[in-house]
């Protein structure tokens, strides 16, 4: 089972790019962020014609997450529990039925949190605590489970080309990283770092200041896997070449392959 997470930065702007990527890279499951579309305007039929089941949790002009799957989906839910007043579309869950195993998948678009300090940063940290509580609940089922998406978290200095430039940013603040570790320490494996060590591996390059050409990137798109899911992992990689194509997102896909 090949699963990719991809912040597409707008389905309207990235419709052709996403279509080409699906045709060429052929993920079994694609977990998308920043679709920036209400559910009824998402081009569902187009992707269904390509062989994908489509589940979205959208919002006008901002945020929005989706799961596209060639495999059967069950138990689809939308929204992160814990705050009935939170209207931001940032969380979607589904159980993917593989040939060998069923895998619980949570697709997420974690808040950016800037500027710091301020209400947006407070919302980020509160959202992460809600995520931790939900993850704790899901782990109790003891089935293979992963949480994938744009975390807007730079876990370590080696995950940024210029870490000093990010010291006071919400993505790299000590409180943000501590909240990430608190989730990780529930018993999750960070897929990419379980396979690859060292710096120079990024999943996001800003559109400004020639960041892509300078490889001035950061790694903020992650897979966290339960122990049962980590046992199934065969590989994890970043599809860096996608950033060099025409009209790219500022993120690239990150992949895991499971024996499921």
CSV table of C-alpha atoms in Angstrom, one decimal:
chain,number,residue,atom,x,y,z
A,1,UNK,CA,0.0,0.0,0.0
A,2,UNK,CA,1.6,3.2,-1.2
A,3,UNK,CA,0.4,6.3,0.7
A,4,UNK,CA,1.4,9.9,-0.1
A,5,UNK,CA,0.8,13.1,1.8
A,6,UNK,CA,0.7,16.3,-0.4
A,7,UNK,CA,-0.1,19.9,0.4
A,8,UNK,CA,-1.3,21.0,-3.0
A,9,UNK,CA,-1.8,24.7,-2.2
A,10,UNK,CA,-5.2,25.0,-3.9
A,11,UNK,CA,-7.1,22.5,-6.0
A,12,UNK,CA,-8.1,25.3,-8.5
A,13,UNK,CA,-4.4,26.4,-9.0
A,14,UNK,CA,-3.1,22.8,-8.9
A,15,UNK,CA,-5.8,20.8,-10.8
A,16,UNK,CA,-3.6,19.9,-13.8
A,17,UNK,CA,-0.5,19.4,-11.6
A,18,UNK,CA,-2.4,17.1,-9.3
A,19,UNK,CA,-3.9,15.1,-12.2
A,20,UNK,CA,-0.5,14.6,-13.8
A,21,UNK,CA,1.0,13.5,-10.4
A,22,UNK,CA,-1.7,11.0,-9.8
A,23,UNK,CA,-1.3,9.6,-13.3
A,24,UNK,CA,2.4,9.3,-13.1
A,25,UNK,CA,3.1,8.5,-9.4
A,26,UNK,CA,0.0,6.4,-8.8
A,27,UNK,CA,-0.5,6.5,-5.1
A,28,UNK,CA,-3.0,4.0,-3.6
A,29,UNK,CA,-3.9,6.7,-1.1
A,30,UNK,CA,-3.3,10.4,-1.4
A,31,UNK,CA,-3.8,12.5,1.7
A,32,UNK,CA,-4.2,16.2,0.5
A,33,UNK,CA,-4.0,19.5,2.4
A,34,UNK,CA,-4.9,23.0,1.5
A,35,UNK,CA,-7.5,22.1,-1.1
A,36,UNK,CA,-9.0,25.6,-0.5
A,37,UNK,CA,-12.4,24.6,-1.7
A,38,UNK,CA,-15.8,23.8,-0.2
A,39,UNK,CA,-16.8,20.2,-0.7
A,40,UNK,CA,-19.4,20.8,-3.4
A,41,UNK,CA,-16.8,22.6,-5.6
A,42,UNK,CA,-14.1,20.0,-5.4
A,43,UNK,CA,-13.8,18.2,-8.8
A,44,UNK,CA,-14.8,14.9,-7.3
A,45,UNK,CA,-16.1,13.3,-10.5
A,46,UNK,CA,-12.8,14.0,-12.3
A,47,UNK,CA,-10.8,12.0,-9.7
A,48,UNK,CA,-13.5,9.3,-9.5
A,49,UNK,CA,-13.1,8.8,-13.2
A,50,UNK,CA,-9.4,8.2,-12.5
A,51,UNK,CA,-10.3,5.4,-10.2
A,52,UNK,CA,-10.2,7.2,-6.8
A,53,UNK,CA,-12.7,7.3,-4.0
A,54,UNK,CA,-12.9,10.9,-2.9
A,55,UNK,CA,-13.6,12.2,0.6
A,56,UNK,CA,-13.2,15.9,1.5
A,57,UNK,CA,-13.5,18.2,4.4
A,58,UNK,CA,-13.4,21.6,2.7
A,59,UNK,CA,-13.6,25.3,3.5
A,60,UNK,CA,-14.0,28.3,1.2
A,61,UNK,CA,-10.7,29.7,0.1
A,62,UNK,CA,-8.7,28.4,3.1
A,63,UNK,CA,-7.4,25.1,4.6
A,64,UNK,CA,-9.3,22.0,3.6
A,65,UNK,CA,-8.2,18.3,3.6
A,66,UNK,CA,-9.0,15.3,1.5
A,67,UNK,CA,-8.4,11.6,1.0
A,68,UNK,CA,-8.2,10.1,-2.5
A,69,UNK,CA,-8.0,6.3,-2.4
A,70,UNK,CA,-8.0,3.5,-4.9
A,71,UNK,CA,-8.8,1.2,-2.0
A,72,UNK,CA,-12.1,0.9,-0.1
A,73,UNK,CA,-12.6,3.5,2.6
A,74,UNK,CA,-14.7,3.0,5.7
A,75,UNK,CA,-15.6,5.0,8.9
A,76,UNK,CA,-14.9,8.4,7.3
A,77,UNK,CA,-15.1,11.2,9.9
A,78,UNK,CA,-14.4,14.9,9.6
A,79,UNK,CA,-13.1,17.4,12.1
A,80,UNK,CA,-10.8,17.2,15.1
A,81,UNK,CA,-12.7,16.5,18.3
A,82,UNK,CA,-12.4,18.8,21.4
A,83,UNK,CA,-13.7,22.2,20.3
A,84,UNK,CA,-17.2,22.5,18.9
A,85,UNK,CA,-16.6,26.1,17.9
A,86,UNK,CA,-13.6,25.3,15.7
A,87,UNK,CA,-14.8,25.7,12.1
A,88,UNK,CA,-11.4,25.3,10.4
A,89,UNK,CA,-11.3,22.3,8.1
A,90,UNK,CA,-8.0,20.6,9.1
A,91,UNK,CA,-8.6,17.0,10.0
A,92,UNK,CA,-10.1,13.9,8.3
A,93,UNK,CA,-10.1,10.2,9.3
A,94,UNK,CA,-10.8,7.0,7.4
A,95,UNK,CA,-10.0,3.3,7.5
A,96,UNK,CA,-8.3,2.1,4.4
A,97,UNK,CA,-9.0,-1.6,3.5
A,98,UNK,CA,-5.8,-3.0,2.1
A,99,UNK,CA,-5.2,-6.4,0.6
A,100,UNK,CA,-3.6,-7.7,3.9
A,101,UNK,CA,-4.5,-5.1,6.6
A,102,UNK,CA,-6.9,-2.3,7.4
A,103,UNK,CA,-5.1,0.9,8.3
A,104,UNK,CA,-6.6,3.9,10.1
A,105,UNK,CA,-5.5,7.1,8.4
A,106,UNK,CA,-5.7,10.6,9.8
A,107,UNK,CA,-5.1,13.4,7.3
A,108,UNK,CA,-4.1,16.8,8.9
A,109,UNK,CA,-3.2,20.3,8.2
A,110,UNK,CA,-1.8,21.7,11.4
A,111,UNK,CA,-2.2,25.4,12.0
A,112,UNK,CA,0.8,27.6,11.1
A,113,UNK,CA,0.6,29.7,14.2
A,114,UNK,CA,2.2,32.9,13.1
A,115,UNK,CA,2.6,35.6,14.3
A,116,UNK,CA,4.1,34.8,17.7
A,117,UNK,CA,2.9,35.7,20.2
A,118,UNK,CA,-0.8,36.0,19.6
A,119,UNK,CA,-4.1,34.2,19.2
A,120,UNK,CA,-3.0,32.2,16.1
A,121,UNK,CA,-0.1,30.7,18.1
A,122,UNK,CA,-2.4,29.9,21.0
A,123,UNK,CA,-4.8,28.2,18.6
A,124,UNK,CA,-1.9,26.1,17.2
A,125,UNK,CA,-0.8,24.8,20.6
A,126,UNK,CA,-4.4,24.2,21.6
A,127,UNK,CA,-5.0,22.3,18.4
A,128,UNK,CA,-2.0,20.2,18.9
A,129,UNK,CA,-3.2,19.2,22.4
A,130,UNK,CA,-6.5,18.2,20.9
A,131,UNK,CA,-4.6,16.2,18.4
A,132,UNK,CA,-2.6,14.5,21.1
A,133,UNK,CA,-5.8,13.5,23.0
A,134,UNK,CA,-7.4,12.1,19.8
A,135,UNK,CA,-4.2,10.2,18.9
A,136,UNK,CA,-4.3,8.7,22.4
A,137,UNK,CA,-7.8,7.5,21.9
A,138,UNK,CA,-7.0,6.0,18.5
A,139,UNK,CA,-4.0,4.1,19.8
A,140,UNK,CA,-6.3,2.2,22.2
A,141,UNK,CA,-7.8,0.4,19.2
A,142,UNK,CA,-4.4,-1.3,18.6
A,143,UNK,CA,-4.8,-1.3,14.9
A,144,UNK,CA,-2.3,0.0,12.4
A,145,UNK,CA,-2.7,3.8,12.4
A,146,UNK,CA,-0.9,6.8,11.0
A,147,UNK,CA,-1.3,10.6,11.1
A,148,UNK,CA,0.0,12.3,8.0
A,149,UNK,CA,0.0,15.8,6.5
A,150,UNK,CA,1.5,19.3,6.7
A,151,UNK,CA,2.4,19.6,10.4
A,152,UNK,CA,3.9,23.1,10.1
A,153,UNK,CA,6.5,21.8,12.5
A,154,UNK,CA,10.3,21.8,11.9
A,155,UNK,CA,11.2,19.0,14.4
A,156,UNK,CA,15.0,19.6,14.6
A,157,UNK,CA,17.6,22.0,13.4
A,158,UNK,CA,18.8,19.6,10.7
A,159,UNK,CA,15.3,19.9,9.2
A,160,UNK,CA,15.9,23.4,8.0
A,161,UNK,CA,18.6,24.7,5.6
A,162,UNK,CA,19.0,27.8,7.8
A,163,UNK,CA,17.7,27.0,11.2
A,164,UNK,CA,18.7,30.3,12.7
A,165,UNK,CA,16.3,32.1,10.4
A,166,UNK,CA,13.4,30.1,11.9
A,167,UNK,CA,14.3,30.4,15.7
A,168,UNK,CA,11.3,32.7,16.5
A,169,UNK,CA,8.9,31.3,13.9
A,170,UNK,CA,5.9,29.3,15.1
A,171,UNK,CA,7.1,26.4,13.1
A,172,UNK,CA,10.3,26.1,15.1
A,173,UNK,CA,9.5,27.7,18.5
A,174,UNK,CA,10.5,25.4,21.5
A,175,UNK,CA,6.8,25.2,22.5
A,176,UNK,CA,5.8,23.9,19.1
A,177,UNK,CA,8.5,21.3,19.0
A,178,UNK,CA,7.7,20.2,22.5
A,179,UNK,CA,4.1,19.7,21.6
A,180,UNK,CA,5.2,17.7,18.6
A,181,UNK,CA,7.4,15.5,20.8
A,182,UNK,CA,4.6,15.1,23.3
A,183,UNK,CA,2.5,13.5,20.5
A,184,UNK,CA,5.5,11.4,19.2
A,185,UNK,CA,6.2,10.1,22.7
A,186,UNK,CA,2.8,8.5,22.9
A,187,UNK,CA,4.5,5.7,21.0
A,188,UNK,CA,4.6,6.9,17.4
A,189,UNK,CA,7.4,6.5,14.9
A,190,UNK,CA,8.3,9.4,12.7
A,191,UNK,CA,8.5,7.5,9.4
A,192,UNK,CA,11.1,9.5,7.5
A,193,UNK,CA,13.6,9.8,10.4
A,194,UNK,CA,13.3,6.1,11.0
A,195,UNK,CA,14.8,5.5,7.6
A,196,UNK,CA,17.0,8.6,6.8
A,197,UNK,CA,19.4,10.5,9.0
A,198,UNK,CA,21.1,13.9,8.5
A,199,UNK,CA,20.3,17.2,7.0
A,200,UNK,CA,19.4,18.4,3.5
A,201,UNK,CA,16.1,16.6,3.3
A,202,UNK,CA,13.2,19.1,2.8
A,203,UNK,CA,9.5,19.0,1.8
A,204,UNK,CA,8.8,22.7,1.5
A,205,UNK,CA,10.5,25.6,-0.3
A,206,UNK,CA,9.0,29.1,-0.3
A,207,UNK,CA,8.1,30.7,-3.6
A,208,UNK,CA,10.1,33.8,-2.6
A,209,UNK,CA,13.9,34.6,-2.7
A,210,UNK,CA,14.8,31.7,-5.0
A,211,UNK,CA,14.4,29.2,-2.2
A,212,UNK,CA,14.0,26.3,-4.5
A,213,UNK,CA,17.1,27.0,-6.6
A,214,UNK,CA,19.2,27.6,-3.4
A,215,UNK,CA,17.7,24.4,-1.7
A,216,UNK,CA,16.7,26.7,1.1
A,217,UNK,CA,14.0,24.4,2.4
A,218,UNK,CA,12.4,23.0,5.5
A,219,UNK,CA,10.9,19.6,6.4
A,220,UNK,CA,7.4,20.0,7.7
A,221,UNK,CA,5.4,17.2,6.1
A,222,UNK,CA,5.4,14.1,8.3
A,223,UNK,CA,4.0,10.6,8.9
A,224,UNK,CA,3.6,9.5,12.5
A,225,UNK,CA,2.9,5.8,12.7
A,226,UNK,CA,1.6,3.6,15.5
A,227,UNK,CA,3.8,0.7,16.5
A,228,UNK,CA,1.5,-1.7,14.6
A,229,UNK,CA,1.8,0.5,11.5
A,230,UNK,CA,5.5,1.0,11.8
A,231,UNK,CA,5.9,-2.8,11.8
A,232,UNK,CA,4.3,-2.7,8.3
A,233,UNK,CA,6.5,0.0,6.8
A,234,UNK,CA,8.8,-1.0,3.9
A,235,UNK,CA,10.0,2.5,2.9
A,236,UNK,CA,9.6,6.2,3.2
A,237,UNK,CA,10.8,9.0,0.9
A,238,UNK,CA,10.3,12.5,-0.3
A,239,UNK,CA,9.4,13.1,-3.9
A,240,UNK,CA,11.6,16.2,-4.3
A,241,UNK,CA,11.4,16.3,-8.1
A,242,UNK,CA,7.8,17.4,-8.0
A,243,UNK,CA,8.9,20.9,-6.9
A,244,UNK,CA,10.8,21.5,-10.2
A,245,UNK,CA,7.7,21.0,-12.4
A,246,UNK,CA,5.5,23.6,-14.0
A,247,UNK,CA,3.2,25.5,-11.6
A,248,UNK,CA,4.2,23.4,-8.5
A,249,UNK,CA,3.0,23.6,-5.0
A,250,UNK,CA,5.5,25.0,-2.5
A,251,UNK,CA,5.3,21.5,-0.9
A,252,UNK,CA,6.2,18.1,-2.4
A,253,UNK,CA,4.7,14.7,-1.7
A,254,UNK,CA,6.1,12.5,1.1
A,255,UNK,CA,5.5,8.8,0.8
A,256,UNK,CA,5.3,5.6,2.9
A,257,UNK,CA,5.0,2.1,1.6
A,258,UNK,CA,3.3,-0.4,3.9
A,259,UNK,CA,3.0,-4.2,3.7
A,260,UNK,CA,-0.8,-3.9,3.9
